[in-house]
XYZ file of N, CA and C in Angstrom:
429
model
N 139.803 51.838 107.231
C 140.324 53.147 107.532
C 140.918 53.106 108.936
N 142.075 53.689 109.051
C 142.776 53.654 110.332
C 142.147 54.638 111.312
N 142.453 54.425 112.566
C 141.919 55.313 113.604
C 142.492 56.719 113.458
N 143.728 56.814 112.975
C 144.317 58.139 112.736
C 143.571 58.855 111.617
N 143.230 58.126 110.562
C 142.494 58.704 109.442
C 141.106 59.157 109.900
N 140.442 58.341 110.694
C 139.123 58.702 111.221
C 139.229 59.947 112.107
N 140.247 60.018 112.933
C 140.444 61.170 113.815
C 140.712 62.430 112.995
N 141.531 62.309 111.937
C 141.826 63.444 111.073
C 140.556 63.936 110.378
N 139.779 63.041 109.845
C 138.526 63.403 109.174
C 137.540 64.052 110.158
N 137.503 63.530 111.374
C 136.625 64.108 112.388
C 137.058 65.531 112.727
N 138.384 65.749 112.851
C 138.882 67.098 113.111
C 138.525 68.048 111.956
N 138.661 67.563 110.735
C 138.327 68.379 109.564
C 136.824 68.698 109.528
N 136.016 67.693 109.852
C 134.569 67.889 109.874
C 134.205 68.949 110.912
N 134.784 68.802 112.114
C 134.487 69.744 113.194
C 134.997 71.154 112.849
N 136.162 71.229 112.211
C 136.713 72.535 111.820
C 135.806 73.196 110.778
N 135.268 72.418 109.844
C 134.361 72.959 108.824
C 133.080 73.476 109.486
N 132.579 72.739 110.461
C 131.378 73.163 111.178
C 131.662 74.445 111.958
N 132.814 74.513 112.618
C 133.185 75.725 113.370
C 133.294 76.933 112.442
N 133.867 76.741 111.242
C 133.953 77.846 110.274
C 132.555 78.296 109.842
N 131.672 77.329 109.622
C 130.296 77.658 109.233
C 129.585 78.409 110.369
N 129.796 77.960 111.600
C 129.198 78.650 112.755
C 129.723 80.074 112.840
N 131.024 80.240 112.681
C 131.623 81.588 112.748
C 131.079 82.501 111.653
N 130.911 81.948 110.445
C 130.371 82.740 109.344
C 128.921 83.151 109.637
N 128.135 82.216 110.137
C 126.736 82.514 110.487
C 126.678 83.534 111.625
N 127.568 83.400 112.598
C 127.591 84.337 113.722
C 127.954 85.735 113.256
N 128.905 85.817 112.322
C 129.288 87.127 111.784
C 128.102 87.755 111.050
N 127.400 86.953 110.267
C 126.214 87.447 109.566
C 125.137 87.875 110.574
N 124.965 87.080 111.629
C 123.997 87.399 112.674
C 124.343 88.719 113.357
N 125.611 88.960 113.616
C 126.034 90.226 114.220
C 125.649 91.410 113.327
N 125.823 91.243 112.022
C 125.433 92.293 111.083
C 123.928 92.530 111.083
N 123.162 91.451 111.117
C 121.703 91.562 111.159
C 121.271 92.263 112.448
N 121.880 91.894 113.567
C 121.539 92.537 114.846
C 121.860 94.026 114.823
N 122.941 94.411 114.172
C 123.293 95.827 114.048
C 122.251 96.552 113.193
N 121.801 95.916 112.123
C 120.757 96.505 111.281
C 119.443 96.645 112.058
N 119.127 95.632 112.843
C 117.906 95.692 113.661
C 117.981 96.882 114.615
N 119.104 97.045 115.275
C 119.259 98.173 116.208
C 119.098 99.499 115.477
N 119.660 99.604 114.279
C 119.568 100.831 113.492
C 118.109 101.129 113.126
N 117.403 100.130 112.634
C 116.018 100.355 112.217
C 115.076 100.544 113.403
N 115.375 99.925 114.527
C 114.561 100.174 115.724
C 114.729 101.619 116.195
N 115.942 102.155 116.071
C 116.181 103.561 116.429
C 115.441 104.485 115.460
N 115.449 104.144 114.177
C 114.721 104.927 113.178
C 113.227 104.899 113.488
N 112.710 103.714 113.789
C 111.286 103.576 114.109
C 110.919 104.410 115.332
N 111.763 104.389 116.328
C 111.520 105.183 117.535
C 111.484 106.679 117.200
N 112.435 107.135 116.398
C 112.478 108.555 116.020
C 111.246 108.945 115.209
N 110.833 108.086 114.292
C 109.644 108.371 113.487
C 108.393 108.448 114.357
N 108.261 107.512 115.285
C 107.093 107.482 116.165
C 107.046 108.729 117.042
N 108.197 109.103 117.580
C 108.255 110.321 118.398
C 107.919 111.556 117.567
N 108.408 111.602 116.340
C 108.122 112.740 115.464
C 106.632 112.835 115.160
N 106.017 111.699 114.937
C 104.590 111.700 114.640
C 103.779 112.182 115.845
N 104.182 111.758 117.022
C 103.499 112.205 118.239
C 103.670 113.711 118.432
N 104.868 114.209 118.230
C 105.138 115.644 118.354
C 104.336 116.433 117.319
N 104.289 115.917 116.104
C 103.542 116.587 115.040
C 102.059 116.679 115.391
N 101.499 115.618 115.943
C 100.084 115.638 116.353
C 99.858 116.694 117.427
N 100.795 116.834 118.326
C 100.690 117.846 119.387
C 100.740 119.252 118.795
N 101.653 119.474 117.842
C 101.754 120.781 117.196
C 100.467 121.123 116.453
N 99.902 120.138 115.775
C 98.668 120.368 115.026
C 97.530 120.734 115.981
N 97.440 120.042 117.095
C 96.401 120.350 118.087
C 96.593 121.761 118.635
N 97.837 122.129 118.918
C 98.123 123.480 119.399
C 97.742 124.525 118.353
N 98.009 124.230 117.104
C 97.672 125.150 116.025
C 96.170 125.366 115.974
N 95.425 124.286 116.049
C 93.967 124.414 116.025
C 93.492 125.285 117.193
N 94.036 125.061 118.348
C 93.631 125.818 119.533
C 94.077 127.279 119.431
N 95.324 127.489 119.072
C 95.878 128.848 119.065
C 95.351 129.709 117.920
N 95.058 129.107 116.779
C 94.608 129.896 115.632
C 93.085 129.899 115.526
N 92.508 128.730 115.402
C 91.053 128.679 115.224
C 90.310 129.277 116.398
N 90.627 128.831 117.576
C 89.852 129.248 118.738
C 90.101 130.703 119.123
N 91.266 131.221 118.829
C 91.602 132.569 119.277
C 91.471 133.602 118.160
N 92.068 133.340 117.038
C 92.146 134.371 115.998
C 91.024 134.252 114.976
N 90.877 133.084 114.362
C 89.924 132.932 113.272
C 88.491 133.164 113.739
N 88.178 132.793 114.935
C 86.817 132.954 115.437
C 86.602 134.272 116.194
N 87.548 135.170 116.110
C 87.419 136.456 116.799
C 86.305 137.270 116.145
N 85.477 137.875 116.944
C 84.310 138.617 116.467
C 84.718 139.998 115.971
N 84.583 140.223 114.653
C 84.892 141.535 114.070
C 83.686 142.071 113.297
N 82.508 141.770 113.757
C 81.282 142.219 113.086
C 81.169 143.743 113.147
N 80.415 144.246 112.141
C 80.110 145.678 112.165
C 79.362 145.990 113.457
N 79.543 147.173 113.931
C 78.861 147.582 115.148
C 79.734 147.392 116.372
N 80.881 146.761 116.209
C 81.810 146.637 117.318
C 82.869 147.702 117.144
N 83.877 147.645 117.951
C 84.972 148.619 117.805
C 85.719 148.421 116.494
N 85.418 147.349 115.787
C 86.083 147.052 114.516
C 85.260 147.527 113.311
N 84.311 148.360 113.499
C 83.405 148.711 112.407
C 84.106 149.471 111.285
N 83.438 149.494 110.129
C 83.930 150.260 108.979
C 85.150 149.641 108.344
N 86.112 150.522 107.983
C 87.325 150.060 107.302
C 88.131 149.090 108.163
N 88.113 149.317 109.442
C 88.863 148.425 110.332
C 88.293 147.002 110.290
N 86.968 146.889 110.198
C 86.340 145.564 110.116
C 86.745 144.874 108.821
N 86.732 145.622 107.716
C 87.126 145.044 106.420
C 88.580 144.599 106.462
N 89.404 145.451 107.005
C 90.832 145.119 107.131
C 91.006 143.884 108.022
N 90.271 143.847 109.110
C 90.364 142.703 110.023
C 89.907 141.427 109.335
N 88.812 141.493 108.550
C 88.334 140.298 107.838
C 89.392 139.798 106.858
N 90.008 140.748 106.143
C 91.058 140.354 105.192
C 92.226 139.670 105.911
N 92.621 140.255 106.992
C 93.734 139.676 107.761
C 93.365 138.308 108.322
N 92.128 138.199 108.795
C 91.700 136.906 109.345
C 91.604 135.852 108.246
N 91.122 136.240 107.062
C 91.084 135.292 105.937
C 92.497 134.859 105.557
N 93.418 135.826 105.547
C 94.811 135.514 105.240
C 95.362 134.498 106.247
N 95.126 134.763 107.530
C 95.608 133.860 108.580
C 94.962 132.487 108.446
N 93.656 132.471 108.196
C 92.943 131.203 108.047
C 93.502 130.412 106.866
N 93.742 131.083 105.737
C 94.297 130.403 104.569
C 95.689 129.848 104.857
N 96.494 130.649 105.516
C 97.837 130.185 105.888
C 97.745 128.988 106.826
N 96.837 129.066 107.780
C 96.642 127.966 108.723
C 96.173 126.712 107.987
N 95.226 126.869 107.066
C 94.732 125.723 106.297
C 95.855 125.091 105.470
N 96.694 125.939 104.863
C 97.841 125.423 104.102
C 98.794 124.665 105.009
N 99.019 125.237 106.173
C 99.919 124.595 107.136
C 99.354 123.253 107.581
N 98.055 123.218 107.867
C 97.420 121.962 108.280
C 97.544 120.919 107.178
N 97.337 121.330 105.933
C 97.486 120.400 104.808
C 98.911 119.858 104.744
N 99.885 120.720 104.923
C 101.283 120.287 104.913
C 101.584 119.366 106.089
N 101.031 119.677 107.246
C 101.222 118.827 108.421
C 100.604 117.448 108.178
N 99.423 117.428 107.589
C 98.769 116.149 107.301
C 99.567 115.336 106.287
N 100.159 116.008 105.294
C 101.000 115.298 104.322
C 102.247 114.744 105.002
N 102.845 115.548 105.865
C 104.018 115.081 106.599
C 103.653 113.895 107.489
N 102.507 113.969 108.145
C 102.034 112.863 108.971
C 101.860 111.598 108.135
N 101.298 111.754 106.952
C 101.125 110.618 106.045
C 102.483 110.051 105.623
N 103.418 110.930 105.311
C 104.769 110.491 104.930
C 105.440 109.736 106.081
N 105.268 110.241 107.292
C 105.844 109.563 108.459
C 105.190 108.203 108.650
N 103.869 108.132 108.476
C 103.176 106.841 108.590
C 103.701 105.839 107.564
N 103.912 106.307 106.340
C 104.465 105.425 105.303
C 105.870 104.961 105.674
N 106.670 105.864 106.216
C 108.028 105.501 106.642
C 107.985 104.500 107.796
N 107.040 104.674 108.705
C 106.881 103.723 109.815
C 106.512 102.354 109.275
N 105.572 102.315 108.335
C 105.169 101.034 107.736
C 106.358 100.354 107.043
N 107.119 101.135 106.286
C 108.280 100.583 105.573
C 109.329 100.078 106.559
N 109.559 100.851 107.614
C 110.539 100.452 108.633
C 110.087 99.181 109.340
N 108.802 99.096 109.663
C 108.284 97.869 110.282
C 108.440 96.664 109.361
N 108.225 96.866 108.081
C 108.385 95.784 107.106
C 109.842 95.315 107.059
N 110.755 96.261 107.026
C 112.189 95.921 107.021
C 112.552 95.176 108.305
N 112.037 95.654 109.436
C 112.322 94.989 110.714
C 111.787 93.565 110.734
N 110.610 93.333 110.182
C 110.060 91.976 110.153
C 110.963 91.040 109.352
N 111.478 91.539 108.224
C 112.411 90.744 107.419
C 113.692 90.458 108.208
N 114.189 91.481 108.902
C 115.412 91.300 109.691
C 115.188 90.336 110.860
N 114.035 90.445 111.532
C 113.732 89.519 112.627
C 113.666 88.083 112.107
N 113.066 87.920 110.938
C 112.967 86.585 110.339
C 114.351 86.043 110.003
N 115.181 86.910 109.436
C 116.558 86.496 109.093
C 117.336 86.142 110.361
N 117.170 86.933 111.413
C 117.834 86.657 112.695
C 117.407 85.300 113.245
N 116.102 85.029 113.217
C 115.602 83.746 113.715
C 116.173 82.583 112.908
N 116.238 82.758 111.590
C 116.781 81.719 110.712
C 118.260 81.465 111.011
N 119.023 82.534 111.190
C 120.447 82.385 111.498
C 120.649 81.720 112.854
N 119.861 82.108 113.837
C 119.966 81.462 115.156
C 119.669 79.971 115.053
N 118.665 79.622 114.268
C 118.320 78.207 114.068
C 119.465 77.473 113.367
N 120.041 78.086 112.345
C 121.177 77.480 111.638
C 122.342 77.238 112.595
N 122.624 78.216 113.429
C 123.736 78.080 114.388
C 123.458 76.952 115.375
N 122.217 76.885 115.879
C 121.853 75.795 116.808
C 122.024 74.440 116.124
N 121.569 74.340 114.881
C 121.701 73.068 114.158
C 123.153 72.690 113.918
N 123.972 73.664 113.589
C 125.402 73.389 113.380
C 126.070 72.968 114.691
N 125.742 73.635 115.769
C 126.343 73.270 117.059
C 125.929 71.871 117.487
N 124.740 71.462 117.105
C 124.272 70.110 117.442
C 125.096 69.055 116.713
N 125.735 69.445 115.630
C 126.543 68.495 114.858
C 127.953 68.344 115.407
N 128.333 69.169 116.354
C 129.687 69.075 116.932
C 129.832 67.912 117.868
């Protein structure tokens, strides 16, 4: 084989490797964009869960400690029909609060599931990113 033929084949080999590197780099750019997207989603979910926990704590303090535990026993200024009316209203508020707490807990559970799913997706993306980086390093070593 002539030196010109060897040089031509070497150029073709190197060009094929460069095309493979470019293709892997393009795929890597897409994976990195997906990682950024899911990291932003994870951040938003985590912040939402923290905010939700704060709202639930405030609800417990504002409703249970102030309204539901308010003393409306007979013999106070709430005696008679007013006491009965107050008990009904307090039961209504307590039931509404309990329903709200149940809904908040379900939402918290849903957010936790979304966080778990997002973390799982991110782990797959991180693994794919590492694999692509390794492929690119190996291809560059062949140049």
